[in-house]
Coordinates of C-alpha atoms in Angstrom, one line a residue:
Chain A
X131 CA 19.7 -12.2 20.0
X132 CA 18.8 -9.0 18.5
X133 CA 19.9 -9.8 15.1
X134 CA 17.1 -12.3 14.6
X135 CA 14.5 -10.0 15.5
X136 CA 14.1 -9.2 11.9
X137 CA 14.3 -12.9 10.9
X138 CA 11.4 -13.4 13.5
X139 CA 9.0 -10.5 13.0
X140 CA 8.7 -12.0 9.2
X141 CA 8.5 -14.8 9.6
X142 CA 6.4 -15.4 12.6
X143 CA 3.8 -14.2 11.0
X144 CA 4.3 -16.1 7.1
X145 CA 4.4 -19.2 9.2
X146 CA 1.5 -18.7 10.8
X147 CA -0.5 -17.5 8.0
X148 CA 0.1 -21.0 6.0
X149 CA -0.8 -22.6 9.0
X150 CA -3.9 -20.7 10.1
X151 CA -4.8 -22.3 6.3
X152 CA -3.8 -25.7 6.2
X153 CA -5.7 -26.5 10.5
X154 CA -8.2 -24.1 8.8
X155 CA -11.5 -22.9 10.8
X156 CA -11.2 -24.8 14.0
X157 CA -8.1 -22.5 14.6
X158 CA -9.9 -19.5 14.6
X159 CA -9.6 -17.5 16.8
X160 CA -6.6 -18.5 19.6
X161 CA -3.7 -19.4 17.0
X162 CA -4.6 -16.3 14.6
X163 CA -4.5 -14.6 17.5
X164 CA -1.7 -15.8 19.2
X165 CA 0.6 -14.8 15.9
X166 CA -0.8 -12.0 15.8
X167 CA 0.2 -10.8 19.0
X168 CA 4.1 -13.0 19.1
X169 CA 4.2 -10.5 15.6
X170 CA 4.1 -7.2 17.9
X171 CA 5.6 -8.6 20.6
X172 CA 9.1 -8.9 18.0
X173 CA 8.4 -6.6 16.1
X174 CA 8.2 -3.7 18.5
X175 CA 11.1 -5.6 20.3
X176 CA 12.6 -4.7 17.0
X177 CA 12.2 -1.6 17.0
X178 CA 13.2 -0.5 20.4
X179 CA 16.8 -2.5 20.0
X180 CA 17.2 -0.4 17.0
X181 CA 16.0 2.7 19.2
X182 CA 18.8 2.1 21.7
X183 CA 21.5 0.5 19.7
X184 CA 21.1 1.8 15.8
X185 CA 20.7 0.0 12.9
X186 CA 20.8 -3.5 13.0
X187 CA 21.6 -6.2 10.2
X188 CA 21.7 -9.6 8.7
X189 CA 22.8 -11.9 6.6
X190 CA 20.1 -14.7 5.6
X191 CA 21.7 -17.9 6.8
X192 CA 24.7 -17.0 7.1
X193 CA 26.1 -16.1 3.2
X194 CA 28.0 -12.6 3.4
X195 CA 27.6 -10.7 0.1
X196 CA 27.4 -10.5 -2.3
X197 CA 25.7 -14.5 -2.2
X198 CA 23.8 -13.6 0.8
X199 CA 20.4 -11.6 1.2
X200 CA 20.7 -9.3 4.0
X201 CA 17.8 -7.9 5.8
X202 CA 18.7 -4.5 7.0
X203 CA 16.6 -2.4 9.5
X204 CA 18.6 1.7 9.7
X205 CA 15.6 4.8 11.0
X206 CA 13.6 4.8 8.7
X207 CA 12.2 1.0 8.3
X208 CA 12.3 1.0 12.2
X209 CA 9.3 3.4 11.6
X210 CA 7.5 2.0 9.1
X211 CA 7.7 -1.2 11.4
X212 CA 6.8 0.3 14.6
X213 CA 3.4 1.3 11.9
X214 CA 2.8 -1.3 10.7
X215 CA 3.2 -3.7 13.5
X216 CA 1.0 -0.9 15.8
X217 CA -2.1 -0.5 13.8
X218 CA -1.5 -4.7 12.5
X219 CA -2.1 -5.1 16.2
X220 CA -5.2 -3.4 16.6
X221 CA -6.6 -4.0 13.6
X222 CA -6.5 -7.8 15.2
X223 CA -8.0 -7.3 17.9
X224 CA -10.8 -5.1 15.8
X225 CA -10.9 -8.2 13.4
X226 CA -11.3 -10.4 16.5
X227 CA -15.2 -8.9 16.5
X228 CA -15.6 -9.6 13.2
X229 CA -14.1 -12.9 12.0
X230 CA -13.6 -13.9 15.0
X231 CA -15.9 -17.0 14.2
X232 CA -14.8 -19.7 13.1
X233 CA -16.2 -20.3 9.3
X234 CA -14.4 -21.3 5.9
X235 CA -14.4 -17.5 4.9
X236 CA -13.2 -15.7 8.2
X237 CA -10.2 -18.6 8.3
X238 CA -9.1 -17.4 5.1
X239 CA -9.6 -13.8 6.1
X240 CA -7.1 -14.8 8.9
X241 CA -4.1 -16.5 7.6
X242 CA -4.8 -13.7 4.0
X243 CA -4.2 -11.2 5.9
X244 CA -0.9 -12.8 8.6
X245 CA 0.3 -13.5 4.8
X246 CA -0.3 -10.0 4.6
X247 CA 1.3 -8.8 8.1
X248 CA 4.3 -10.7 7.7
X249 CA 5.1 -9.5 3.5
X250 CA 5.0 -5.8 5.2
X251 CA 7.3 -6.6 7.1
X252 CA 9.4 -8.2 5.4
X253 CA 9.3 -5.0 3.0
X254 CA 10.4 -3.2 5.2
X255 CA 13.3 -5.2 6.5
X256 CA 14.4 -6.3 3.2
X257 CA 18.2 -4.4 2.0
X258 CA 18.4 -5.5 -1.5
X259 CA 16.3 -4.5 -4.8
X260 CA 15.0 -7.9 -5.5
X261 CA 14.3 -8.9 -2.5
X262 CA 12.0 -6.0 -2.1
X263 CA 10.6 -7.1 -5.8
X264 CA 9.5 -10.5 -3.7
X265 CA 8.2 -8.5 -1.0
X266 CA 6.1 -6.1 -3.1
X267 CA 4.3 -9.7 -4.6
X268 CA 3.6 -10.6 -1.3
X269 CA 1.7 -8.1 -0.3
X270 CA -0.3 -7.7 -3.5
X271 CA -0.9 -11.4 -3.3
X272 CA -2.3 -11.5 0.1
X273 CA -4.1 -7.9 -0.4
X274 CA -5.8 -8.8 -3.9
X275 CA -7.2 -12.0 -2.5
X276 CA -8.5 -10.3 1.2
X277 CA -10.8 -7.7 -0.8
X278 CA -12.8 -10.8 -2.0
X279 CA -13.4 -11.6 2.0
X280 CA -16.5 -9.6 1.5
X281 CA -18.0 -12.0 -0.4
X282 CA -17.3 -12.4 -4.1
X283 CA -20.3 -11.0 -5.8
X284 CA -19.8 -7.2 -5.9
X285 CA -15.9 -7.4 -5.1
X286 CA -15.0 -9.3 -8.1
X287 CA -14.3 -6.5 -10.1
X288 CA -12.9 -5.0 -8.5
X289 CA -10.4 -7.0 -7.3
X290 CA -10.2 -7.4 -10.2
X291 CA -8.6 -5.1 -10.6
X292 CA -6.4 -4.0 -9.1
X293 CA -4.7 -7.5 -9.8
X294 CA -4.1 -6.1 -13.7
X295 CA -2.7 -2.7 -11.4
X296 CA -0.4 -4.8 -9.4
X297 CA 0.7 -7.0 -11.5
X298 CA 1.9 -4.9 -14.4
X299 CA 4.2 -1.8 -11.6
X300 CA 4.7 -5.5 -10.4
X301 CA 6.6 -6.0 -14.4
X302 CA 7.5 -2.7 -15.1
X303 CA 9.4 -2.4 -11.3
X304 CA 11.3 -5.9 -12.2
X305 CA 12.2 -4.4 -16.2
X306 CA 13.8 -1.6 -13.3
X307 CA 15.5 -4.3 -11.3
X308 CA 16.7 -6.3 -14.3
X309 CA 18.8 -2.8 -15.5
X310 CA 20.0 -1.7 -12.8
X311 CA 21.6 -5.6 -12.3
X312 CA 23.0 -4.8 -15.7
X313 CA 24.5 -0.9 -15.2
X314 CA 25.4 -1.7 -11.2
X315 CA 26.2 -5.5 -11.2
X316 CA 24.9 -5.9 -8.3
X317 CA 21.2 -5.6 -6.1
X318 CA 22.3 -4.7 -2.6
X319 CA 20.7 -0.6 -1.6
X320 CA 23.8 -0.2 -0.8
X321 CA 26.5 -1.1 -3.3
X322 CA 23.6 0.4 -6.4
X323 CA 24.3 4.2 -6.2
X324 CA 27.7 4.9 -7.5
X325 CA 27.5 2.7 -10.7
X326 CA 24.5 3.9 -11.4
X327 CA 25.4 7.6 -11.4
X328 CA 27.9 6.7 -14.2
X329 CA 25.1 4.6 -16.0
X330 CA 24.2 6.8 -18.3
X331 CA 20.8 6.9 -20.0
X332 CA 20.4 3.0 -19.4
X333 CA 20.7 3.9 -15.2
X334 CA 18.1 6.8 -16.3
X335 CA 16.0 3.8 -17.5
X336 CA 16.6 1.9 -14.7
X337 CA 15.4 5.0 -12.3
X338 CA 12.2 5.4 -14.2
X339 CA 11.5 1.8 -14.4
X340 CA 11.9 1.1 -10.4
X341 CA 9.9 4.7 -10.0
X342 CA 7.1 4.4 -12.5
X343 CA 6.3 0.6 -11.1
X344 CA 6.5 2.1 -7.4
X345 CA 4.1 4.8 -8.7
X346 CA 1.4 2.4 -10.1
X347 CA 1.2 0.0 -7.4
X348 CA 1.0 3.1 -4.7
X349 CA -2.8 3.8 -6.5
X350 CA -1.1 7.8 -7.1
X351 CA -3.0 10.1 -10.2
X352 CA -3.3 8.8 -12.4
X353 CA -2.7 4.8 -11.6
X354 CA -5.4 5.5 -8.6
X355 CA -8.5 4.0 -10.6
X356 CA -8.2 0.8 -8.9
X357 CA -8.0 2.1 -5.4
X358 CA -11.7 3.5 -5.0
X359 CA -14.0 0.0 -5.8
X360 CA -11.0 -2.0 -3.5
X361 CA -10.3 -0.4 -0.9
X362 CA -14.4 0.7 -0.3
X363 CA -15.9 -2.8 -1.2
X364 CA -13.5 -4.5 1.4
X365 CA -14.3 -5.6 4.8
X366 CA -13.2 -2.9 6.9
X367 CA -10.6 -4.3 9.1
X368 CA -9.4 -5.2 5.2
X369 CA -9.8 -1.6 4.2
X370 CA -8.2 0.0 7.5
X371 CA -5.0 -2.3 6.1
X372 CA -5.1 -1.7 2.5
X373 CA -5.6 2.2 2.7
X374 CA -3.4 2.9 6.3
X375 CA -0.7 -0.3 5.2
X376 CA -0.2 -1.5 1.6
X377 CA -0.3 1.1 -0.5
X378 CA 1.6 3.4 1.8
X379 CA 4.4 0.3 1.7
X380 CA 4.5 1.7 -1.7
X381 CA 5.1 5.3 -0.7
X382 CA 7.9 3.9 1.4
X383 CA 9.8 2.1 -0.9
X384 CA 9.6 5.1 -3.3
X385 CA 11.1 7.1 -0.3
X386 CA 13.7 4.5 0.3
X387 CA 14.6 4.0 -3.9
X388 CA 15.1 7.6 -3.9
X389 CA 16.9 8.7 -1.4
X390 CA 19.6 5.9 -0.9
X391 CA 20.1 3.6 -4.6
X392 CA 19.0 6.5 -7.6
X393 CA 20.1 9.5 -5.1
X394 CA 22.8 10.3 -7.6
X395 CA 21.1 10.2 -10.8
X396 CA 17.8 12.0 -9.2
X397 CA 17.2 14.9 -12.0
X398 CA 15.8 18.0 -10.3
X399 CA 12.8 18.3 -13.6
X400 CA 11.4 14.4 -12.3
X401 CA 11.7 15.9 -9.2
X402 CA 9.0 18.7 -9.9
X403 CA 7.9 16.0 -11.6
X404 CA 6.8 14.2 -8.4
X405 CA 5.1 17.1 -6.6
X406 CA 3.2 18.2 -9.2
X407 CA 1.6 15.2 -10.0
X408 CA 1.5 14.9 -5.5
X409 CA -0.7 18.3 -5.9
X410 CA -3.2 16.6 -8.4
X411 CA -3.9 13.3 -6.1
X412 CA -4.5 15.8 -3.7
X413 CA -6.6 18.3 -5.5
X414 CA -8.3 15.7 -7.8
X415 CA -8.8 13.0 -4.5
X416 CA -10.4 15.6 -1.9
X417 CA -12.8 16.8 -4.4
X418 CA -13.7 13.5 -5.5
X419 CA -14.0 12.9 -2.0
X420 CA -16.1 15.9 -0.9
X421 CA -18.4 13.8 -4.3
X422 CA -18.8 10.9 -3.0
X423 CA -21.9 9.5 -1.6
X424 CA -21.1 6.6 0.4
X425 CA -18.8 6.9 3.9
X426 CA -16.6 4.2 2.7
X427 CA -15.5 6.4 -0.6
X428 CA -15.7 8.8 0.7
X429 CA -12.3 7.7 3.1
X430 CA -11.4 6.2 0.1
X431 CA -10.5 8.7 -1.9
X432 CA -9.4 10.4 1.1
X433 CA -6.7 7.9 0.6
X434 CA -5.8 9.1 -3.0
X435 CA -5.8 12.6 -1.8
X436 CA -3.8 12.0 1.5
X437 CA -0.4 10.1 -0.7
X438 CA 0.6 13.0 -2.4
X439 CA 0.7 15.0 0.8
X440 CA 3.7 11.8 0.4
X441 CA 4.8 13.7 -2.6
X442 CA 5.5 16.9 -2.2
X443 CA 9.0 15.7 -0.3
X444 CA 10.6 15.3 -3.1
X445 CA 11.1 18.5 -5.3
X446 CA 12.0 20.3 -1.9
X447 CA 14.8 17.0 -0.2
X448 CA 15.8 18.3 2.4
X449 CA 15.4 17.1 6.0
X450 CA 12.6 18.8 7.2
X451 CA 10.5 17.9 4.4
X452 CA 12.1 14.1 5.1
X453 CA 10.4 13.9 8.4
X454 CA 7.8 15.7 7.4
X455 CA 7.3 12.8 4.5
X456 CA 7.4 10.1 6.6
X457 CA 5.6 11.4 10.0
X458 CA 3.1 12.3 7.5
X459 CA 2.8 8.6 6.3
X460 CA 2.5 7.9 9.9
X461 CA 0.2 9.9 11.6
X462 CA -2.4 9.4 7.7
X463 CA -1.5 5.4 8.3
X464 CA -3.1 5.9 11.9
X465 CA -5.7 8.0 11.1
X466 CA -7.6 6.4 8.2
X467 CA -7.5 3.0 10.1
X468 CA -9.4 4.9 12.7
X469 CA -11.8 6.4 9.9
X470 CA -11.9 2.7 8.3
X471 CA -12.9 1.1 11.4
X472 CA -15.2 3.7 12.6
X473 CA -17.0 3.7 9.2
X474 CA -17.0 -0.7 9.5
X475 CA -19.1 -0.1 12.3
X476 CA -21.5 1.9 11.4
X477 CA -21.8 -0.5 7.8
X478 CA -22.7 -2.5 10.5
X479 CA -25.2 -1.5 12.4
X480 CA -27.3 0.7 9.6
X481 CA -26.2 -2.1 7.0
X482 CA -25.7 0.0 4.5
X483 CA -23.7 3.2 4.0
X484 CA -25.1 5.9 2.3
X485 CA -23.9 9.1 3.2
X486 CA -27.4 11.1 3.2
X487 CA -29.2 8.4 4.7
X488 CA -27.6 8.3 8.2
X489 CA -28.8 10.8 10.1
X490 CA -28.4 11.4 13.4
X491 CA -26.0 8.8 14.2
X492 CA -24.1 10.4 17.0
X493 CA -26.4 8.3 19.9
X494 CA -26.1 5.3 19.0
X495 CA -22.6 5.0 17.9
X496 CA -21.7 7.2 19.9
X497 CA -17.5 5.9 20.3
X498 CA -17.6 5.4 16.1
X499 CA -18.2 9.1 15.9
X500 CA -16.8 9.8 17.9
X501 CA -13.9 7.7 16.9
X502 CA -13.7 9.3 13.2
X503 CA -14.2 12.3 13.8
X504 CA -10.6 12.6 16.1
X505 CA -8.7 11.1 13.3
X506 CA -10.9 13.4 11.0
X507 CA -8.9 16.3 12.6
X508 CA -5.3 14.7 12.1
X509 CA -7.2 14.2 8.5
X510 CA -7.6 17.6 8.0
X511 CA -4.0 18.6 10.0
X512 CA -5.8 20.7 12.7
X513 CA -3.6 20.3 16.1
X514 CA -2.6 18.8 18.3
X515 CA -2.6 16.2 16.1
X516 CA -0.4 13.7 14.4
X517 CA -1.2 15.1 10.7
X518 CA -0.6 18.4 11.9
X519 CA 2.5 18.2 12.4
X520 CA 3.7 16.4 9.6
X521 CA 1.9 19.1 7.1
X522 CA 4.2 21.5 9.3
X523 CA 7.2 20.9 8.8
X524 CA 6.1 20.1 5.2
X525 CA 4.9 23.9 4.8
X526 CA 9.0 24.8 6.9
X527 CA 10.5 23.0 4.3
X528 CA 8.0 24.6 1.7
X529 CA 9.4 28.0 2.9
X530 CA 12.8 27.1 4.3
X531 CA 13.7 25.8 0.0
X532 CA 11.7 28.7 -1.3
X533 CA 9.2 27.0 -3.1
X534 CA 5.9 28.3 -2.3
X535 CA 3.6 27.3 -4.4
X536 CA 3.5 24.0 -2.6
X537 CA 2.6 25.8 0.5
X538 CA 0.1 27.2 -1.5
X539 CA -1.1 23.7 -2.0
X540 CA -0.8 22.4 1.8
X541 CA -3.3 24.6 2.6
X542 CA -5.8 24.4 0.0
X543 CA -5.4 20.5 0.0
X544 CA -6.2 21.1 4.2
X545 CA -9.1 23.5 3.5
X546 CA -10.7 21.1 1.1
X547 CA -10.0 17.4 3.4
X548 CA -12.2 19.4 6.4
X549 CA -14.6 20.4 3.6
X550 CA -15.2 16.7 3.0
X551 CA -14.9 15.3 6.6
X552 CA -17.1 17.6 7.9
X553 CA -19.7 17.0 5.6
X554 CA -19.5 13.2 6.9
X555 CA -20.1 14.9 10.2
X556 CA -23.1 16.5 9.4
X557 CA -25.4 13.9 8.5
X558 CA -24.4 11.7 11.0
X559 CA -25.4 14.6 14.0
X560 CA -27.8 16.3 11.7
X561 CA -31.1 15.5 13.1
X562 CA -33.5 17.1 11.2
X563 CA -36.2 15.4 9.6
X564 CA -35.7 13.7 6.1
X565 CA -34.6 9.3 5.3
X566 CA -33.8 8.1 8.4
X567 CA -32.9 4.8 9.7
X568 CA -35.1 2.1 8.8
X569 CA -33.8 -1.4 10.3
X570 CA -31.1 -1.1 13.1
X571 CA -28.4 -3.6 13.1
X572 CA -26.7 -5.4 15.2
X573 CA -24.9 -2.9 17.6
X574 CA -20.9 -3.2 17.1
X575 CA -19.5 -5.6 20.0
X576 CA -17.1 -3.1 22.4
X577 CA -13.6 -4.6 21.0
X578 CA -15.1 -3.2 17.9
X579 CA -16.3 0.0 19.1
X580 CA -12.8 0.7 21.0
X581 CA -10.2 -0.5 18.9
X582 CA -11.7 2.3 16.6
X583 CA -11.4 5.0 18.7
X584 CA -7.6 3.8 20.0
X585 CA -6.5 4.0 17.1
X586 CA -8.2 7.9 16.9
X587 CA -6.8 8.7 20.1
X588 CA -3.6 7.7 18.4
X589 CA -3.4 9.6 15.8
X590 CA -3.8 12.8 18.2
X591 CA -1.6 11.8 20.5
X592 CA 1.0 11.4 17.5
X593 CA 1.0 15.2 17.7
X594 CA 2.9 14.7 20.6
X595 CA 5.1 12.0 19.9
X596 CA 7.5 14.1 17.5
X597 CA 10.3 14.1 19.0
X598 CA 11.3 9.9 20.1
X599 CA 9.7 9.2 16.9
X600 CA 11.6 12.4 14.9
X601 CA 14.7 10.8 16.7
X602 CA 14.0 7.6 16.0
X603 CA 13.6 8.0 11.6
X604 CA 17.0 9.9 11.7
X605 CA 18.1 12.4 9.3
X606 CA 17.5 12.6 5.0
X607 CA 20.3 10.2 4.7
X608 CA 23.5 11.5 2.8
X609 CA 22.7 14.2 4.3
X610 CA 25.3 15.8 6.5
X611 CA 24.5 15.8 9.9
Chain B
X59 CA 29.3 -7.2 -29.6
X60 CA 27.4 -9.7 -32.0
X61 CA 25.2 -9.7 -34.4
X62 CA 23.4 -12.7 -32.6
X63 CA 21.3 -10.8 -30.2
X64 CA 19.6 -8.7 -32.4
X65 CA 16.6 -9.6 -33.4
X66 CA 16.1 -10.9 -29.7
X67 CA 16.7 -7.3 -28.6
X68 CA 13.7 -6.2 -31.3
X69 CA 11.3 -9.3 -30.2
X70 CA 11.2 -8.1 -26.3
X71 CA 11.1 -5.0 -27.4
X72 CA 8.1 -5.4 -29.7
X73 CA 6.4 -7.8 -26.3
X74 CA 6.9 -5.3 -25.0
X75 CA 5.2 -2.2 -26.7
X76 CA 2.6 -4.7 -27.4
X77 CA 2.1 -5.6 -24.4
X78 CA 1.6 -2.0 -23.2
X79 CA -0.7 -0.4 -26.1
X80 CA -2.7 -4.2 -24.9
X81 CA -3.0 -3.1 -21.1
X82 CA -3.3 0.7 -22.1
X83 CA -6.3 -0.2 -25.2
X84 CA -8.0 -3.8 -24.4
X85 CA -11.4 -3.0 -21.9
X86 CA -12.2 -6.7 -21.4
X87 CA -10.1 -8.4 -18.3
X88 CA -9.1 -11.7 -20.5
X89 CA -7.6 -9.5 -22.8
X90 CA -6.2 -7.1 -20.4
X91 CA -4.9 -10.3 -18.7
X92 CA -3.3 -11.3 -21.7
X93 CA -1.4 -7.7 -22.7
X94 CA 0.4 -8.1 -19.3
X95 CA 1.6 -11.4 -19.9
X96 CA 2.8 -10.3 -23.4
X97 CA 4.9 -7.1 -21.3
X98 CA 5.7 -10.0 -18.9
X99 CA 7.1 -12.2 -21.5
X100 CA 9.0 -9.1 -22.9
X101 CA 10.3 -8.1 -19.5
X102 CA 11.8 -11.6 -19.1
X103 CA 13.3 -12.0 -22.6
X104 CA 15.0 -8.0 -21.9
X105 CA 16.7 -9.6 -18.7
X106 CA 18.1 -13.2 -20.2
X107 CA 19.2 -10.1 -22.5
X108 CA 20.6 -8.5 -19.9
X109 CA 23.3 -12.4 -18.7
X110 CA 23.6 -12.2 -22.3
X111 CA 25.3 -9.0 -22.9
X112 CA 27.6 -8.7 -19.5
X113 CA 30.9 -9.5 -19.8
X114 CA 32.2 -13.1 -19.2
X115 CA 30.3 -15.8 -18.9
X116 CA 26.7 -16.1 -18.8
X117 CA 24.8 -14.1 -15.2
X118 CA 22.9 -16.8 -13.5
X119 CA 21.3 -13.9 -11.1
X120 CA 19.0 -12.8 -14.4
X121 CA 18.4 -15.9 -14.8
X122 CA 17.1 -15.6 -11.4
X123 CA 15.4 -13.1 -11.8
X124 CA 13.5 -14.8 -14.0
X125 CA 12.4 -17.6 -12.9
X126 CA 11.1 -15.5 -10.4
X127 CA 9.4 -13.0 -12.5
X128 CA 7.6 -16.4 -13.8
X129 CA 6.5 -18.5 -10.8
X130 CA 4.9 -14.8 -9.7
X131 CA 3.9 -13.7 -13.5
X132 CA 2.0 -17.3 -13.4
X133 CA 0.7 -17.6 -9.7
X134 CA -1.6 -14.6 -10.6
X135 CA -2.8 -14.9 -13.9
X136 CA -4.2 -18.2 -13.3
X137 CA -5.8 -16.1 -9.4
X138 CA -7.0 -13.4 -11.9
X139 CA -8.1 -16.3 -14.6
X140 CA -10.2 -17.7 -11.8
X141 CA -11.2 -13.9 -11.2
X142 CA -12.7 -13.5 -14.7
X143 CA -13.7 -17.4 -14.6
X144 CA -16.4 -16.4 -11.2
X145 CA -17.6 -13.2 -12.4
X146 CA -18.3 -14.8 -15.7
X147 CA -20.3 -16.6 -13.7
X148 CA -21.8 -14.6 -11.6
X149 CA -22.8 -12.6 -15.1
X150 CA -25.0 -15.2 -16.7
X151 CA -27.1 -15.8 -13.4
X152 CA -27.4 -12.9 -13.2
X153 CA -28.8 -13.2 -16.8
X154 CA -30.9 -16.0 -16.7
X155 CA -32.5 -14.6 -13.6
X156 CA -33.8 -11.5 -15.2
X157 CA -35.6 -14.0 -17.8
X158 CA -37.3 -16.3 -15.2

């Protein structure tokens, strides 16, 4: 039974999404909620059995290597599945409030969201390079139309830009897959490390194509230009998924590729370069977040900055940095989902998200503003939140490897994050005279406030659940235990 | 290795270079989409070369990769074209509205 769990976690949401598309608006909201619940249960059962029994492997259709398609769930994949399905389940509950009525647009939302959910699960359980490519494409092709759910007029340019970069990035990645096959004669992640390391220039070219392709899709500076418009204009539930899970799935792929198939071929200069890119992303994204005039754009630029922290793993490459980078992915995913859902509630109530006109929001939207502040604590990296643990681990790794400059980047990044989060909170709590909210929209349904708050609380709780999650993750692959 | 694949390899390299140049320099979304497709064709030709260069008979795995890549590129391009059309229609409507 357990070895079928990866298959179920992928195919329940994929088929559920296709059926939702066929059944149309009359199936909303019962069918999507059933599928969401079943997916969450299967994925959490899968994570549970990995915790108890260790890695799970399943050959699709019973075909063995080299023909078969392996599905593998190890510690890293299990941690990402946990993040994906906890956040996914809560976003589904939020979307029950936001997109729960029948209607063509809501039906499209659910069909695409379930497809995206299944594709993300597929990405995390895939065990070969080409399957990862297909999963990446499914993620992009279901994520981009979701941006359009907010209404095509204001999002079509953002979606188009997103599509250009996603398509280009995936072609670069595909070139890397082809070159890898030429050098190694296999696509299985576990079989290509050795041949690739002996491949000479072709091996290096393959590694470079794989890494650059993933960096483009992960919206790392300087490939970030599509991200703020797409994440800032999408509906709240979609923004939360895009920022918390979709770009994170590309970072997962980068960590996976670097530590397994490319382990023998990576050079220190490339690792340092990735670290410098990460530091640039932290600096640039944070400063831009501070300068934005719209709430959702602040949160979107914050994603550009926060992704940079995960890149700091590469120059340090010790077990502590590994734990810190993955934990940062989890903590940021939960906190960012809370920020975007809270911002969505503000947008629903006020009708716009111009920061300067959000005075005195603390009373009508107490729950959402509280959720925003709690998640902000994690983004800033203040104790006792998940973000604090992640940054602490990265900081220890920087001191452990004697590369103090990364510690400096971490500290400055924390201050910059505090600056842009407090700027938002200052406007929200400010009661001084000035332009006030003119038209008060509907108060967000309780479900939408509470899911945002629950995610905010979870981002703090992550500060206390370090041991089980890092135990599930296991040590740095390839390092001596 | 025979002399045959060399023009093929040059063509693939040229397509990749032209596509990449176009992706960087072109601003219009349609031209950019075309540039990405040219780049993609260069990548697909490279994969076919890989199948040709590998020892033994032609290897079906790169062919399967090219076919999957083409399917994905075609559907993404169709989606992109629909978005571009929508954008132009919206822009025209706005212009007409401005003239009233």
